[in-house]
Tab-separated table of C-alpha atoms in Angstrom:
chain	number	residue	atom	x	y	z
A	1	MET	CA	-38.679	72.134	-47.119
A	2	SER	CA	-35.799	69.776	-46.368
A	3	LYS	CA	-36.514	66.331	-44.940
A	4	LEU	CA	-33.082	66.430	-43.299
A	5	PRO	CA	-32.578	70.054	-42.249
A	6	HIS	CA	-29.982	69.164	-39.616
A	7	LEU	CA	-27.556	67.634	-42.116
A	8	ASN	CA	-24.658	69.695	-43.387
A	9	THR	CA	-21.349	68.851	-45.049
A	10	SER	CA	-19.927	65.735	-43.376
A	11	ILE	CA	-16.749	65.838	-41.309
A	12	PHE	CA	-15.188	63.369	-43.752
A	13	THR	CA	-15.677	65.799	-46.634
A	14	ILE	CA	-14.457	68.701	-44.517
A	15	MET	CA	-11.270	66.952	-43.392
A	16	SER	CA	-10.483	65.603	-46.839
A	17	LYS	CA	-10.859	69.091	-48.347
A	18	MET	CA	-8.669	70.555	-45.606
A	19	ALA	CA	-6.067	67.867	-46.316
A	20	VAL	CA	-5.975	68.931	-49.973
A	21	ASP	CA	-5.957	72.643	-49.156
A	22	HIS	CA	-3.052	72.285	-46.711
A	23	ASN	CA	-1.168	69.499	-48.510
A	24	ALA	CA	-1.735	67.263	-45.493
A	25	ILE	CA	-1.461	63.499	-45.170
A	26	ASN	CA	-5.020	62.157	-45.105
A	27	LEU	CA	-5.470	59.573	-42.346
A	28	SER	CA	-9.101	60.610	-41.873
A	29	GLN	CA	-11.188	58.702	-44.408
A	30	GLY	CA	-11.305	54.930	-44.195
A	31	PHE	CA	-9.896	53.726	-47.464
A	32	PRO	CA	-6.574	52.097	-48.459
A	33	ASN	CA	-4.085	54.015	-50.593
A	34	PHE	CA	-2.178	50.935	-51.792
A	35	PRO	CA	-2.846	48.951	-55.005
A	36	ILE	CA	-5.309	46.084	-55.192
A	37	ASP	CA	-4.176	42.555	-55.998
A	38	GLU	CA	-2.727	42.225	-59.513
A	39	ARG	CA	-4.764	39.043	-59.926
A	40	MET	CA	-7.958	41.040	-59.496
A	41	ILE	CA	-6.801	43.546	-62.090
A	42	GLU	CA	-6.083	40.719	-64.559
A	43	ILE	CA	-9.437	39.053	-63.908
A	44	THR	CA	-11.314	42.338	-64.356
A	45	MET	CA	-9.537	43.227	-67.594
A	46	ARG	CA	-10.250	39.791	-69.040
A	47	LEU	CA	-13.901	39.732	-67.964
A	48	ALA	CA	-14.446	43.231	-69.367
A	49	LYS	CA	-14.151	41.652	-72.825
A	50	ASP	CA	-16.855	39.094	-72.033
A	51	ASP	CA	-20.624	39.451	-72.059
A	52	VAL	CA	-21.015	40.522	-68.413
A	53	HIS	CA	-22.288	44.055	-68.970
A	54	GLN	CA	-26.061	43.698	-68.638
A	55	TYR	CA	-28.311	43.406	-65.605
A	56	THR	CA	-27.666	40.526	-63.268
A	57	PRO	CA	-30.626	38.962	-61.451
A	58	MET	CA	-32.041	41.352	-58.867
A	59	ALA	CA	-30.648	39.480	-55.850
A	60	GLY	CA	-27.173	39.074	-57.310
A	61	TYR	CA	-24.902	37.279	-59.776
A	62	PRO	CA	-25.633	33.568	-59.116
A	63	PRO	CA	-22.000	32.335	-59.147
A	64	LEU	CA	-21.024	35.078	-56.673
A	65	MET	CA	-23.958	34.206	-54.448
A	66	GLU	CA	-22.805	30.595	-54.328
A	67	LYS	CA	-19.299	31.761	-53.383
A	68	ILE	CA	-20.719	33.942	-50.580
A	69	CYS	CA	-22.656	30.982	-49.229
A	70	ARG	CA	-19.468	28.902	-49.297
A	71	LEU	CA	-17.472	31.664	-47.583
A	72	THR	CA	-20.136	32.074	-44.890
A	73	PHE	CA	-20.132	28.348	-44.183
A	74	GLU	CA	-16.335	28.159	-44.076
A	75	SER	CA	-16.154	31.174	-41.761
A	76	TYR	CA	-19.156	30.600	-39.504
A	77	LYS	CA	-20.600	27.140	-40.267
A	78	ARG	CA	-23.873	28.773	-41.298
A	79	LYS	CA	-25.664	27.340	-44.299
A	80	VAL	CA	-27.255	30.181	-46.248
A	81	ASN	CA	-29.924	29.613	-48.877
A	82	PRO	CA	-28.798	31.803	-51.804
A	83	THR	CA	-32.314	32.071	-53.162
A	84	SER	CA	-34.100	33.250	-50.048
A	85	GLU	CA	-31.507	34.461	-47.494
A	86	LEU	CA	-28.903	36.428	-49.468
A	87	LEU	CA	-28.784	39.762	-51.297
A	88	VAL	CA	-25.854	41.399	-53.101
A	89	THR	CA	-25.989	45.162	-52.575
A	90	ALA	CA	-24.393	48.395	-53.775
A	91	GLY	CA	-22.025	48.420	-50.841
A	92	ALA	CA	-22.922	47.709	-47.241
A	93	THR	CA	-24.394	51.210	-46.999
A	94	GLU	CA	-27.163	50.264	-49.425
A	95	ALA	CA	-27.761	47.071	-47.456
A	96	ILE	CA	-28.147	49.138	-44.276
A	97	PHE	CA	-30.406	51.701	-45.959
A	98	ALA	CA	-32.623	49.068	-47.592
A	99	THR	CA	-32.894	47.106	-44.343
A	100	LEU	CA	-33.987	50.100	-42.298
A	101	GLN	CA	-36.408	51.310	-44.970
A	102	ALA	CA	-37.924	47.842	-45.259
A	103	LEU	CA	-38.274	46.936	-41.593
A	104	VAL	CA	-38.730	50.203	-39.666
A	105	ARG	CA	-42.171	51.792	-39.559
A	106	SER	CA	-43.389	55.286	-38.820
A	107	GLY	CA	-43.308	55.909	-35.056
A	108	ASP	CA	-40.890	53.053	-34.329
A	109	GLU	CA	-37.731	53.519	-32.292
A	110	VAL	CA	-34.302	52.256	-33.387
A	111	ILE	CA	-31.430	52.026	-30.921
A	112	ILE	CA	-28.020	53.183	-32.168
A	113	LEU	CA	-24.961	52.536	-29.999
A	114	ASP	CA	-22.673	55.582	-29.911
A	115	PRO	CA	-20.085	56.314	-31.107
A	116	SER	CA	-21.594	55.088	-34.357
A	117	TYR	CA	-21.075	55.165	-38.091
A	118	ASP	CA	-22.915	58.120	-39.601
A	119	CYS	CA	-25.077	56.264	-42.137
A	120	TYR	CA	-27.463	54.749	-39.572
A	121	GLU	CA	-29.546	57.738	-38.529
A	122	THR	CA	-30.677	59.156	-41.869
A	123	PRO	CA	-32.693	56.166	-43.151
A	124	ILE	CA	-34.387	55.955	-39.754
A	125	LEU	CA	-35.457	59.587	-39.998
A	126	LEU	CA	-36.690	59.025	-43.551
A	127	CYS	CA	-38.987	56.328	-42.135
A	128	ASN	CA	-40.466	58.946	-39.793
A	129	ALA	CA	-39.073	56.824	-36.969
A	130	LYS	CA	-37.015	57.852	-33.931
A	131	PRO	CA	-33.274	57.166	-33.575
A	132	VAL	CA	-32.454	56.469	-29.921
A	133	ARG	CA	-28.759	57.134	-29.301
A	134	VAL	CA	-27.310	55.064	-26.434
A	135	SER	CA	-23.666	55.548	-25.511
A	136	LEU	CA	-21.254	52.662	-25.160
A	137	ASN	CA	-18.913	52.638	-22.174
A	138	ASP	CA	-15.810	54.814	-22.472
A	139	ASP	CA	-13.815	51.703	-23.467
A	140	TYR	CA	-16.421	51.077	-26.216
A	141	THR	CA	-17.906	47.958	-24.643
A	142	PRO	CA	-21.722	47.757	-24.681
A	143	ASN	CA	-23.489	49.076	-21.593
A	144	PHE	CA	-26.451	46.738	-21.229
A	145	GLU	CA	-27.983	48.676	-18.358
A	146	ARG	CA	-28.290	51.704	-20.645
A	147	ILE	CA	-29.575	49.588	-23.499
A	148	ALA	CA	-32.170	47.948	-21.251
A	149	HIS	CA	-33.282	51.380	-20.020
A	150	HIS	CA	-34.069	52.469	-23.582
A	151	LEU	CA	-35.697	49.254	-24.789
A	152	SER	CA	-39.483	49.442	-24.880
A	153	ASN	CA	-42.500	48.208	-26.779
A	154	LYS	CA	-41.759	50.967	-29.289
A	155	THR	CA	-38.315	49.553	-30.086
A	156	ARG	CA	-38.331	48.000	-33.536
A	157	LEU	CA	-34.641	47.390	-34.094
A	158	LEU	CA	-31.205	47.577	-32.477
A	159	ILE	CA	-28.103	48.266	-34.560
A	160	ILE	CA	-24.826	46.648	-33.526
A	161	ASN	CA	-21.470	47.167	-35.239
A	162	ASN	CA	-18.811	44.509	-34.707
A	163	PRO	CA	-15.867	45.007	-35.258
A	164	HIS	CA	-16.647	48.573	-34.317
A	165	ASN	CA	-16.058	51.730	-36.316
A	166	PRO	CA	-14.623	54.059	-35.046
A	167	SER	CA	-13.013	52.312	-32.064
A	168	GLY	CA	-11.870	48.933	-33.400
A	169	LYS	CA	-13.523	47.213	-30.420
A	170	MET	CA	-14.943	43.689	-30.839
A	171	TRP	CA	-17.831	42.048	-29.036
A	172	THR	CA	-17.094	39.105	-26.746
A	173	GLU	CA	-19.029	35.924	-26.025
A	174	SER	CA	-20.250	37.532	-22.795
A	175	ASP	CA	-21.531	40.559	-24.717
A	176	PHE	CA	-23.606	38.375	-27.013
A	177	GLN	CA	-24.958	36.331	-24.122
A	178	GLN	CA	-26.060	39.503	-22.339
A	179	LEU	CA	-27.687	40.778	-25.525
A	180	GLU	CA	-29.543	37.513	-26.020
A	181	ASN	CA	-30.728	37.482	-22.414
A	182	LEU	CA	-31.950	41.053	-22.766
A	183	LEU	CA	-33.799	40.344	-26.010
A	184	ASP	CA	-35.590	37.421	-24.358
A	185	LEU	CA	-37.593	40.184	-22.649
A	186	TYR	CA	-38.281	41.881	-26.010
A	187	PRO	CA	-38.683	39.028	-28.492
A	188	ASP	CA	-40.045	41.276	-31.264
A	189	VAL	CA	-36.963	43.512	-31.448
A	190	LEU	CA	-34.939	42.973	-34.626
A	191	ILE	CA	-31.165	43.295	-35.036
A	192	LEU	CA	-29.108	44.919	-37.767
A	193	SER	CA	-25.558	43.619	-37.378
A	194	ASP	CA	-23.036	45.711	-39.311
A	195	GLU	CA	-20.037	43.396	-39.772
A	196	VAL	CA	-18.178	45.036	-42.634
A	197	TYR	CA	-14.791	44.644	-40.902
A	198	GLU	CA	-15.378	40.973	-40.041
A	199	TYR	CA	-12.170	39.762	-41.730
A	200	ILE	CA	-9.981	42.571	-40.361
A	201	THR	CA	-9.444	41.199	-36.856
A	202	PHE	CA	-6.329	40.537	-34.854
A	203	GLU	CA	-5.688	38.681	-31.577
A	204	ASN	CA	-9.279	37.543	-31.018
A	205	LYS	CA	-11.576	35.774	-33.452
A	206	HIS	CA	-14.557	37.740	-34.695
A	207	ILE	CA	-17.863	36.498	-33.281
A	208	SER	CA	-20.490	36.968	-35.968
A	209	ALA	CA	-24.232	37.079	-35.512
A	210	ASN	CA	-24.099	34.299	-38.125
A	211	THR	CA	-22.985	31.990	-35.299
A	212	ARG	CA	-25.711	32.913	-32.801
A	213	ASP	CA	-28.652	30.535	-32.979
A	214	LYS	CA	-30.798	32.791	-30.781
A	215	LEU	CA	-30.226	35.799	-33.036
A	216	LYS	CA	-30.166	34.470	-36.594
A	217	ASP	CA	-33.929	34.431	-37.029
A	218	LYS	CA	-34.251	38.137	-36.161
A	219	THR	CA	-31.041	39.583	-37.622
A	220	VAL	CA	-29.950	41.164	-40.891
A	221	ILE	CA	-26.145	40.925	-41.245
A	222	THR	CA	-24.314	43.285	-43.598
A	223	SER	CA	-20.859	42.635	-45.075
A	224	SER	CA	-18.523	44.447	-47.467
A	225	PHE	CA	-16.240	43.189	-50.201
A	226	GLY	CA	-15.001	46.773	-50.456
A	227	LYS	CA	-13.449	46.487	-46.971
A	228	THR	CA	-12.389	42.841	-47.205
A	229	LEU	CA	-10.749	43.092	-50.638
A	230	HIS	CA	-9.339	46.652	-50.204
A	231	MET	CA	-11.577	48.001	-53.002
A	232	THR	CA	-13.875	50.497	-51.326
A	233	GLY	CA	-14.727	52.238	-54.606
A	234	TRP	CA	-16.302	49.100	-56.068
A	235	LYS	CA	-19.204	49.415	-53.606
A	236	ILE	CA	-20.140	45.728	-53.513
A	237	GLY	CA	-21.601	44.395	-50.284
A	238	TYR	CA	-24.143	41.812	-49.250
A	239	ALA	CA	-26.761	41.060	-46.651
A	240	ILE	CA	-27.740	37.774	-45.014
A	241	ALA	CA	-31.089	37.383	-43.276
A	242	PRO	CA	-33.832	34.822	-42.678
A	243	GLU	CA	-36.343	34.591	-45.500
A	244	HIS	CA	-39.146	36.455	-43.710
A	245	LEU	CA	-36.907	39.513	-43.309
A	246	MET	CA	-34.982	39.195	-46.556
A	247	LYS	CA	-38.102	39.228	-48.705
A	248	GLU	CA	-38.951	42.658	-47.269
A	249	VAL	CA	-35.404	43.999	-47.777
A	250	LYS	CA	-35.471	42.770	-51.387
A	251	LYS	CA	-38.626	44.798	-52.032
A	252	VAL	CA	-36.748	48.013	-51.230
A	253	HIS	CA	-33.579	46.926	-53.031
A	254	GLN	CA	-35.564	46.136	-56.178
A	255	PHE	CA	-36.787	49.721	-56.498
A	256	LEU	CA	-33.661	51.373	-55.087
A	257	VAL	CA	-30.972	49.956	-57.402
A	258	PHE	CA	-32.591	46.742	-58.757
A	259	SER	CA	-29.220	45.061	-59.307
A	260	VAL	CA	-25.603	46.077	-58.756
A	261	ASN	CA	-22.547	46.304	-60.990
A	262	SER	CA	-22.349	43.170	-63.127
A	263	LEU	CA	-18.640	43.294	-63.998
A	264	SER	CA	-17.656	43.805	-60.362
A	265	GLN	CA	-19.783	40.882	-59.222
A	266	ALA	CA	-18.322	38.581	-61.882
A	267	ALA	CA	-14.762	39.636	-61.080
A	268	ILE	CA	-15.190	39.150	-57.322
A	269	SER	CA	-16.786	35.762	-57.918
A	270	GLU	CA	-13.755	34.541	-59.864
A	271	TYR	CA	-11.269	36.206	-57.514
A	272	LEU	CA	-12.687	34.399	-54.473
A	273	ASP	CA	-11.418	31.149	-56.000
A	274	VAL	CA	-7.798	32.303	-55.659
A	275	PHE	CA	-7.956	34.742	-52.725
A	276	ASP	CA	-6.962	33.659	-49.210
A	277	ILE	CA	-9.421	35.319	-46.843
A	278	ASN	CA	-6.989	34.779	-43.943
A	279	SER	CA	-4.481	37.091	-45.597
A	280	VAL	CA	-6.653	40.108	-44.760
A	281	SER	CA	-6.093	40.001	-41.007
A	282	LYS	CA	-2.367	39.317	-41.501
A	283	LEU	CA	-2.002	42.345	-43.757
A	284	TYR	CA	-3.712	44.746	-41.364
A	285	LEU	CA	-2.125	43.278	-38.237
A	286	ALA	CA	1.270	44.132	-39.734
A	287	LYS	CA	0.038	47.654	-40.525
A	288	ARG	CA	-1.418	48.114	-37.039
A	289	GLU	CA	1.872	47.072	-35.419
A	290	PHE	CA	3.908	49.238	-37.803
A	291	PHE	CA	1.753	52.266	-37.011
A	292	LYS	CA	1.845	51.565	-33.255
A	293	ASP	CA	5.642	51.470	-33.311
A	294	LEU	CA	5.776	54.742	-35.231
A	295	MET	CA	3.375	56.421	-32.829
A	296	LYS	CA	5.566	55.596	-29.816
A	297	THR	CA	7.636	58.611	-30.795
A	298	THR	CA	4.606	60.916	-30.539
A	299	PRO	CA	2.782	62.167	-27.397
A	300	PHE	CA	-0.467	60.356	-28.266
A	301	GLU	CA	-1.866	57.554	-26.107
A	302	LEU	CA	-3.171	54.735	-28.300
A	303	LEU	CA	-6.244	52.767	-27.228
A	304	PRO	CA	-6.612	49.013	-27.900
A	305	CYS	CA	-7.539	48.084	-31.481
A	306	ASP	CA	-9.063	44.599	-31.802
A	307	GLY	CA	-10.124	44.913	-35.429
A	308	THR	CA	-10.826	47.282	-38.363
A	309	TYR	CA	-8.112	49.522	-39.813
A	310	PHE	CA	-8.774	52.373	-37.400
A	311	GLN	CA	-6.673	53.436	-34.442
A	312	VAL	CA	-8.181	55.639	-31.743
A	313	ALA	CA	-5.758	57.866	-29.855
A	314	SER	CA	-6.161	60.116	-26.836
A	315	TYR	CA	-4.645	63.581	-26.967
A	316	LYS	CA	-5.696	64.442	-23.400
A	317	GLY	CA	-2.061	64.872	-22.386
A	318	ILE	CA	-1.377	67.200	-25.316
A	319	SER	CA	-4.187	69.738	-25.415
A	320	SER	CA	-7.417	70.814	-23.731
A	321	GLU	CA	-8.968	71.863	-27.063
A	322	ASN	CA	-12.185	70.195	-28.142
A	323	ASP	CA	-11.544	67.398	-30.603
A	324	LEU	CA	-12.829	69.290	-33.666
A	325	GLU	CA	-10.538	72.237	-32.985
A	326	PHE	CA	-7.642	69.882	-32.318
A	327	THR	CA	-8.087	67.907	-35.538
A	328	LYS	CA	-8.323	71.094	-37.580
A	329	ARG	CA	-5.100	72.338	-35.994
A	330	LEU	CA	-3.411	69.023	-36.782
A	331	VAL	CA	-4.163	69.692	-40.440
A	332	THR	CA	-3.227	73.352	-40.590
A	333	GLU	CA	-0.121	73.273	-38.358
A	334	PHE	CA	1.191	69.717	-38.650
A	335	GLY	CA	-0.151	68.482	-41.982
A	336	VAL	CA	-2.038	65.374	-40.837
A	337	ALA	CA	-5.800	64.894	-41.252
A	338	THR	CA	-7.710	62.736	-38.746
A	339	ILE	CA	-11.314	62.453	-37.507
A	340	PRO	CA	-12.622	63.728	-34.146
A	341	LEU	CA	-14.542	61.059	-32.220
A	342	SER	CA	-17.250	63.458	-31.029
A	343	ILE	CA	-18.878	63.474	-34.475
A	344	PHE	CA	-19.805	59.810	-33.987
A	345	TYR	CA	-21.975	60.674	-30.948
A	346	GLY	CA	-25.492	62.021	-31.129
A	347	ASP	CA	-24.785	64.311	-28.160
A	348	GLY	CA	-21.271	65.299	-29.257
A	349	THR	CA	-19.480	63.524	-26.390
A	350	ASP	CA	-15.857	64.696	-26.377
A	351	LEU	CA	-13.366	62.382	-24.660
A	352	LYS	CA	-10.352	64.102	-26.268
A	353	ARG	CA	-9.897	61.276	-28.755
A	354	ILE	CA	-9.314	61.139	-32.498
A	355	ARG	CA	-9.328	58.384	-35.126
A	356	PHE	CA	-6.485	57.518	-37.475
A	357	CYS	CA	-6.866	55.229	-40.500
A	358	PHE	CA	-3.796	53.001	-40.881
A	359	ALA	CA	-4.899	51.401	-44.173
A	360	LYS	CA	-2.066	53.237	-45.887
A	361	ASP	CA	1.301	52.303	-47.318
A	362	ASP	CA	4.339	52.375	-45.042
A	363	ALA	CA	5.727	55.557	-46.548
A	364	THR	CA	2.506	57.467	-45.825
A	365	LEU	CA	2.323	56.233	-42.228
A	366	THR	CA	5.994	56.998	-41.643
A	367	LYS	CA	5.672	60.528	-42.981
A	368	ALA	CA	2.554	61.151	-40.885
A	369	ALA	CA	4.283	59.982	-37.706
A	370	GLU	CA	7.268	62.225	-38.432
A	371	ARG	CA	4.941	65.207	-38.604
A	372	LEU	CA	3.103	64.207	-35.433
A	373	GLN	CA	6.410	63.958	-33.543
A	374	LYS	CA	6.568	67.754	-33.726
A	375	LEU	CA	3.554	68.184	-31.434
């Protein structure tokens, strides 16, 4: 008997297969289609000839861990103890899975804010715990009245995602203050802060849980070098947490993967010495603006995008179809693959919106917009 009988083929797999079948431009899955930095390629090729092919220490490659601590201090002024508060993981997804498996107990409740990334619910269910899906406002800001209504003595953990996938929305100072005030009433509730797009932000500066003194002692923060360095296939992420939480997460990590790719860790460690972290937001800001200009010639209405490399668009003025039907028709009739927003909601909320990924080269974005002009 299946532990996860409700799970079928994911929408990402479905849309990617449809894109191949119909020779469509794939703006559905969130990965770049442009080359990585030549310096990273050179570093990796050189290190591949060195003795970096055996297990690293369980928590991570020590030089990389020191670089992460330096990056975290430079970005957020938080001093992280690499020995007790840091873990290098097999992508942020493993960090999320290990955190939930380590900290959530049978019968607990975990609040997920919808629309939400699809990897949150499964590890909760595998803990024999209850996912509690709470919708954000229609503009993707947190609705604290709804959150407060669902908080209880059964609540073990609340997951926040900032910058937000799929909407690109970012939390404000006021949002964090309201969260902190609310958690004063439930001091035992833990936080999982998914911040994998932390360096892909635009007009406003990302506010990390790393900067919140009232949250740091109860929060596990997950980050992704795959997103930051445009290398999603490397699957290298990391988690930061206070020692009393991190020691529990490490117990799961130790028997889940033990340690992660040694060559990748060594290459990233060296690359961080020459890479300008500020270049990430500049790169994607230019892509966001380029895509926005292209989309002016289409009938879509674009929503604000504060961060990430995702652009949400409303098609309400184009069609009354549900968003799954509409996205499938975009592939079959117009040759562009996107993602319907309803799949990110536990209850299938359909606001007639879809998600584009603009982490693509200019030629791909231009060709996609030309096809969408025909709507």
